[in-house]
Amino acid sequence: MTNRKEPSRKTTGLIFADTGGICCICKKDIRHKNGVSADRAHIYGLNLGSARFNPNLSYEFLNSAENLLVICNDCHDLIDNIAPNEYPAERLLDYKYNHIVNGILEKWREYLRNFYDSLDAIPYDDITNTAEASGWLKKEMSIRVNQSNHLPPLFLEKLKKDMEGLMKDTIEDIDLYIFSDDESE
Ligand SMILES: [Zn+2]
């Protein structure tokens, strides 16, 4: 049996953009440093006989961003050849979820840090006026999440809970809006 065609360049570009240049399993820098290279790995294997192959899954799904992971070449070898049984699909999905969500949360932590730093820079009497003017006293926030990496619905629920936990002292009501780059095509 000949091997199936690999994912498109567009899908590959999409998942590489989500990594932040870090292997989502071992957290090594994979931006062509120290001889480490980034690999595109299938969570459920693409070809018959490959690691985590499941004959019930469609070719389209297998090559979609949802089923792909960006990792270093060492981890790719580990999950596909050295210890595939220790890396079932569920475990790899966890790595993918945590990597993406932590990236999103880190951006929000930085955003909130910058916000409080900016308050420090404002003379005390001006703080309330400034906060009111910028809507920060409303204690609610709408979050837009780019769903280009096609996280499963269960993961999105977890993401909302994680964000609410992170910002519970600041924001009372979070409205999570999921959008996709694909929508604009
Ligand atoms: Zn790695």
mmCIF file of C-alpha atoms and ligand atoms in Angstrom:
data_model
loop_
_atom_site.group_PDB
_atom_site.id
_atom_site.type_symbol
_atom_site.label_atom_id
_atom_site.label_comp_id
_atom_site.label_asym_id
_atom_site.label_seq_id
_atom_site.Cartn_x
_atom_site.Cartn_y
_atom_site.Cartn_z
ATOM 1 C CA MET A 1 0.000 0.000 0.000
ATOM 2 C CA THR A 2 1.405 3.386 -0.970
ATOM 3 C CA ASN A 3 1.521 6.140 1.610
ATOM 4 C CA ARG A 4 -1.260 8.730 1.616
ATOM 5 C CA LYS A 5 -0.626 12.337 0.660
ATOM 6 C CA GLU A 6 0.590 14.544 3.544
ATOM 7 C CA PRO A 7 -1.288 17.650 4.890
ATOM 8 C CA SER A 8 -1.500 20.772 2.722
ATOM 9 C CA ARG A 9 0.993 23.630 3.008
ATOM 10 C CA LYS A 10 -1.771 25.866 4.348
ATOM 11 C CA THR A 11 -2.663 23.491 7.198
ATOM 12 C CA THR A 12 1.022 23.047 7.973
ATOM 13 C CA GLY A 13 1.542 26.824 8.142
ATOM 14 C CA LEU A 14 -1.461 27.146 10.458
ATOM 15 C CA ILE A 15 -0.238 24.624 13.025
ATOM 16 C CA PHE A 16 3.347 25.903 12.945
ATOM 17 C CA ALA A 17 2.058 29.406 13.716
ATOM 18 C CA ASP A 18 0.346 28.034 16.850
ATOM 19 C CA THR A 19 3.478 26.520 18.408
ATOM 20 C CA GLY A 20 5.272 29.703 19.397
ATOM 21 C CA GLY A 21 8.477 27.943 18.295
ATOM 22 C CA ILE A 22 8.365 25.485 21.197
ATOM 23 C CA CYS A 23 7.961 21.672 21.094
ATOM 24 C CA CYS A 24 4.637 21.060 22.814
ATOM 25 C CA ILE A 25 5.912 17.860 24.483
ATOM 26 C CA CYS A 26 9.464 18.578 25.767
ATOM 27 C CA LYS A 27 9.277 22.416 25.469
ATOM 28 C CA LYS A 28 12.562 22.609 23.538
ATOM 29 C CA ASP A 29 13.080 25.605 21.274
ATOM 30 C CA ILE A 30 12.464 24.293 17.758
ATOM 31 C CA ARG A 31 13.322 27.372 15.748
ATOM 32 C CA HIS A 32 16.248 25.737 13.928
ATOM 33 C CA LYS A 33 18.601 26.017 16.871
ATOM 34 C CA ASN A 34 21.196 23.529 18.128
ATOM 35 C CA GLY A 35 20.403 21.091 15.355
ATOM 36 C CA VAL A 36 16.852 20.586 16.657
ATOM 37 C CA SER A 37 14.183 20.698 14.000
ATOM 38 C CA ALA A 38 10.405 21.016 14.090
ATOM 39 C CA ASP A 39 8.298 18.129 12.852
ATOM 40 C CA ARG A 40 4.653 17.914 11.936
ATOM 41 C CA ALA A 41 3.205 14.815 13.636
ATOM 42 C CA HIS A 42 -0.138 13.042 13.247
ATOM 43 C CA ILE A 43 -2.021 12.365 16.483
ATOM 44 C CA TYR A 44 -3.994 9.544 14.860
ATOM 45 C CA GLY A 45 -1.643 7.974 12.298
ATOM 46 C CA LEU A 46 -2.132 8.731 8.600
ATOM 47 C CA ASN A 47 -1.202 5.359 7.115
ATOM 48 C CA LEU A 48 -2.133 1.777 7.887
ATOM 49 C CA GLY A 49 0.443 0.420 10.329
ATOM 50 C CA SER A 50 1.482 3.836 11.658
ATOM 51 C CA ALA A 51 1.252 4.757 15.360
ATOM 52 C CA ARG A 52 -2.328 5.387 16.670
ATOM 53 C CA PHE A 53 -3.851 4.457 13.296
ATOM 54 C CA ASN A 54 -7.644 4.176 13.430
ATOM 55 C CA PRO A 55 -9.345 2.872 10.253
ATOM 56 C CA ASN A 56 -12.641 4.612 11.157
ATOM 57 C CA LEU A 57 -11.238 8.115 10.762
ATOM 58 C CA SER A 58 -11.456 9.906 7.431
ATOM 59 C CA TYR A 59 -8.438 10.942 5.417
ATOM 60 C CA GLU A 60 -9.666 14.585 5.619
ATOM 61 C CA PHE A 61 -9.774 14.497 9.428
ATOM 62 C CA LEU A 62 -6.387 12.817 9.720
ATOM 63 C CA ASN A 63 -4.743 15.597 7.704
ATOM 64 C CA SER A 64 -6.656 18.447 9.408
ATOM 65 C CA ALA A 65 -5.124 20.865 11.929
ATOM 66 C CA GLU A 66 -7.152 19.176 14.679
ATOM 67 C CA ASN A 67 -5.189 15.965 14.226
ATOM 68 C CA LEU A 68 -1.746 17.543 13.880
ATOM 69 C CA LEU A 69 0.904 18.455 16.388
ATOM 70 C CA VAL A 70 4.152 20.404 16.026
ATOM 71 C CA ILE A 71 6.961 18.799 18.009
ATOM 72 C CA CYS A 72 10.745 18.392 17.822
ATOM 73 C CA ASN A 73 12.229 15.538 15.787
ATOM 74 C CA ASP A 74 13.331 13.711 18.976
ATOM 75 C CA CYS A 75 9.772 13.690 20.374
ATOM 76 C CA HIS A 76 8.422 12.650 16.972
ATOM 77 C CA ASP A 77 10.715 9.633 17.018
ATOM 78 C CA LEU A 78 9.686 8.897 20.621
ATOM 79 C CA ILE A 79 5.911 8.920 20.041
ATOM 80 C CA ASP A 80 5.965 7.149 16.662
ATOM 81 C CA ASN A 81 8.862 4.665 16.908
ATOM 82 C CA ILE A 82 10.422 4.334 20.371
ATOM 83 C CA ALA A 83 7.392 4.284 22.694
ATOM 84 C CA PRO A 84 4.146 4.642 20.702
ATOM 85 C CA ASN A 85 2.176 2.694 23.335
ATOM 86 C CA GLU A 86 3.090 5.271 25.982
ATOM 87 C CA TYR A 87 1.676 8.030 23.789
ATOM 88 C CA PRO A 88 -1.964 7.260 22.993
ATOM 89 C CA ALA A 89 -3.990 9.902 21.109
ATOM 90 C CA GLU A 90 -5.629 11.165 24.339
ATOM 91 C CA ARG A 91 -2.252 11.986 25.848
ATOM 92 C CA LEU A 92 -1.120 13.817 22.713
ATOM 93 C CA LEU A 93 -4.381 15.801 22.638
ATOM 94 C CA ASP A 94 -3.661 16.886 26.223
ATOM 95 C CA TYR A 95 -0.216 18.117 25.194
ATOM 96 C CA LYS A 96 -1.750 20.050 22.318
ATOM 97 C CA TYR A 97 -4.503 21.562 24.458
ATOM 98 C CA ASN A 98 -2.184 22.621 27.286
ATOM 99 C CA HIS A 99 0.316 24.117 24.880
ATOM 100 C CA ILE A 100 -2.254 26.246 23.069
ATOM 101 C CA VAL A 101 -4.225 27.260 26.163
ATOM 102 C CA ASN A 102 -1.107 28.171 28.146
ATOM 103 C CA GLY A 103 -0.033 30.328 25.219
ATOM 104 C CA ILE A 104 -3.389 32.136 25.271
ATOM 105 C CA LEU A 105 -3.392 32.504 29.072
ATOM 106 C CA GLU A 106 0.167 33.828 29.065
ATOM 107 C CA LYS A 107 -0.854 36.548 26.604
ATOM 108 C CA TRP A 108 -3.738 37.507 28.909
ATOM 109 C CA ARG A 109 -1.538 37.558 32.001
ATOM 110 C CA GLU A 110 0.787 39.918 30.158
ATOM 111 C CA TYR A 111 -2.174 42.043 29.057
ATOM 112 C CA LEU A 112 -3.464 42.329 32.633
ATOM 113 C CA ARG A 113 0.048 43.047 33.996
ATOM 114 C CA ASN A 114 0.431 45.870 31.481
ATOM 115 C CA PHE A 115 -3.000 47.184 32.435
ATOM 116 C CA TYR A 116 -2.132 47.370 36.148
ATOM 117 C CA ASP A 117 1.279 48.845 35.342
ATOM 118 C CA SER A 118 -0.454 51.559 33.363
ATOM 119 C CA LEU A 119 -2.678 52.295 36.390
ATOM 120 C CA ASP A 120 0.440 52.741 38.526
ATOM 121 C CA ALA A 121 1.663 55.359 36.118
ATOM 122 C CA ILE A 122 -1.534 57.415 36.468
ATOM 123 C CA PRO A 123 -1.853 59.877 39.409
ATOM 124 C CA TYR A 124 -4.176 58.408 42.080
ATOM 125 C CA ASP A 125 -7.075 60.863 41.566
ATOM 126 C CA ASP A 126 -7.230 60.053 37.896
ATOM 127 C CA ILE A 127 -7.507 56.271 38.302
ATOM 128 C CA THR A 128 -11.269 56.001 38.823
ATOM 129 C CA ASN A 129 -12.043 58.374 35.989
ATOM 130 C CA THR A 130 -9.690 56.572 33.667
ATOM 131 C CA ALA A 131 -11.064 53.152 34.607
ATOM 132 C CA GLU A 132 -14.634 54.315 34.076
ATOM 133 C CA ALA A 133 -13.779 55.915 30.783
ATOM 134 C CA SER A 134 -12.102 52.752 29.531
ATOM 135 C CA GLY A 135 -14.949 50.501 30.715
ATOM 136 C CA TRP A 136 -12.845 48.561 33.195
ATOM 137 C CA LEU A 137 -15.272 49.032 36.060
ATOM 138 C CA LYS A 138 -17.880 47.026 34.176
ATOM 139 C CA LYS A 139 -16.191 43.847 35.360
ATOM 140 C CA GLU A 140 -17.071 41.917 32.281
ATOM 141 C CA MET A 141 -14.996 40.977 29.338
ATOM 142 C CA SER A 142 -15.433 39.522 25.925
ATOM 143 C CA ILE A 143 -12.616 37.261 24.818
ATOM 144 C CA ARG A 144 -11.977 36.428 21.215
ATOM 145 C CA VAL A 145 -10.180 33.149 20.649
ATOM 146 C CA ASN A 146 -8.847 32.290 17.240
ATOM 147 C CA GLN A 147 -10.043 28.774 16.603
ATOM 148 C CA SER A 148 -7.629 28.211 13.711
ATOM 149 C CA ASN A 149 -6.233 25.182 15.538
ATOM 150 C CA HIS A 150 -9.698 23.581 15.703
ATOM 151 C CA LEU A 151 -9.833 22.668 19.363
ATOM 152 C CA PRO A 152 -12.592 20.147 20.161
ATOM 153 C CA PRO A 153 -15.690 21.640 21.951
ATOM 154 C CA LEU A 154 -14.755 19.948 25.246
ATOM 155 C CA PHE A 155 -11.431 21.798 25.237
ATOM 156 C CA LEU A 156 -13.170 25.133 24.654
ATOM 157 C CA GLU A 157 -15.277 24.598 27.786
ATOM 158 C CA LYS A 158 -12.100 23.911 29.735
ATOM 159 C CA LEU A 159 -10.496 27.018 28.264
ATOM 160 C CA LYS A 160 -13.397 29.191 29.459
ATOM 161 C CA LYS A 161 -13.148 27.718 32.984
ATOM 162 C CA ASP A 162 -9.369 28.237 33.053
ATOM 163 C CA MET A 163 -9.778 31.878 32.041
ATOM 164 C CA GLU A 164 -12.515 32.474 34.600
ATOM 165 C CA GLY A 165 -10.274 30.980 37.297
ATOM 166 C CA LEU A 166 -7.355 33.146 36.248
ATOM 167 C CA MET A 167 -9.308 36.393 36.237
ATOM 168 C CA LYS A 168 -11.934 35.813 38.917
ATOM 169 C CA ASP A 169 -10.641 38.686 41.068
ATOM 170 C CA THR A 170 -10.817 41.138 38.208
ATOM 171 C CA ILE A 171 -13.595 40.079 35.888
ATOM 172 C CA GLU A 172 -16.977 38.696 36.942
ATOM 173 C CA ASP A 173 -18.418 37.689 33.629
ATOM 174 C CA ILE A 174 -16.500 36.329 30.681
ATOM 175 C CA ASP A 175 -18.036 36.035 27.273
ATOM 176 C CA LEU A 176 -15.925 33.694 25.186
ATOM 177 C CA TYR A 177 -16.217 34.234 21.467
ATOM 178 C CA ILE A 178 -14.615 31.643 19.240
ATOM 179 C CA PHE A 179 -13.788 32.596 15.695
ATOM 180 C CA SER A 180 -11.834 30.969 12.932
ATOM 181 C CA ASP A 181 -9.470 32.287 10.287
ATOM 182 C CA ASP A 182 -11.256 29.950 7.914
ATOM 183 C CA GLU A 183 -14.462 32.012 8.279
ATOM 184 C CA SER A 184 -13.028 34.878 6.281
ATOM 185 C CA GLU A 185 -12.328 32.743 3.233
HETATM 186 ZN ZN ZN B 1 10.312 17.633 21.901
#
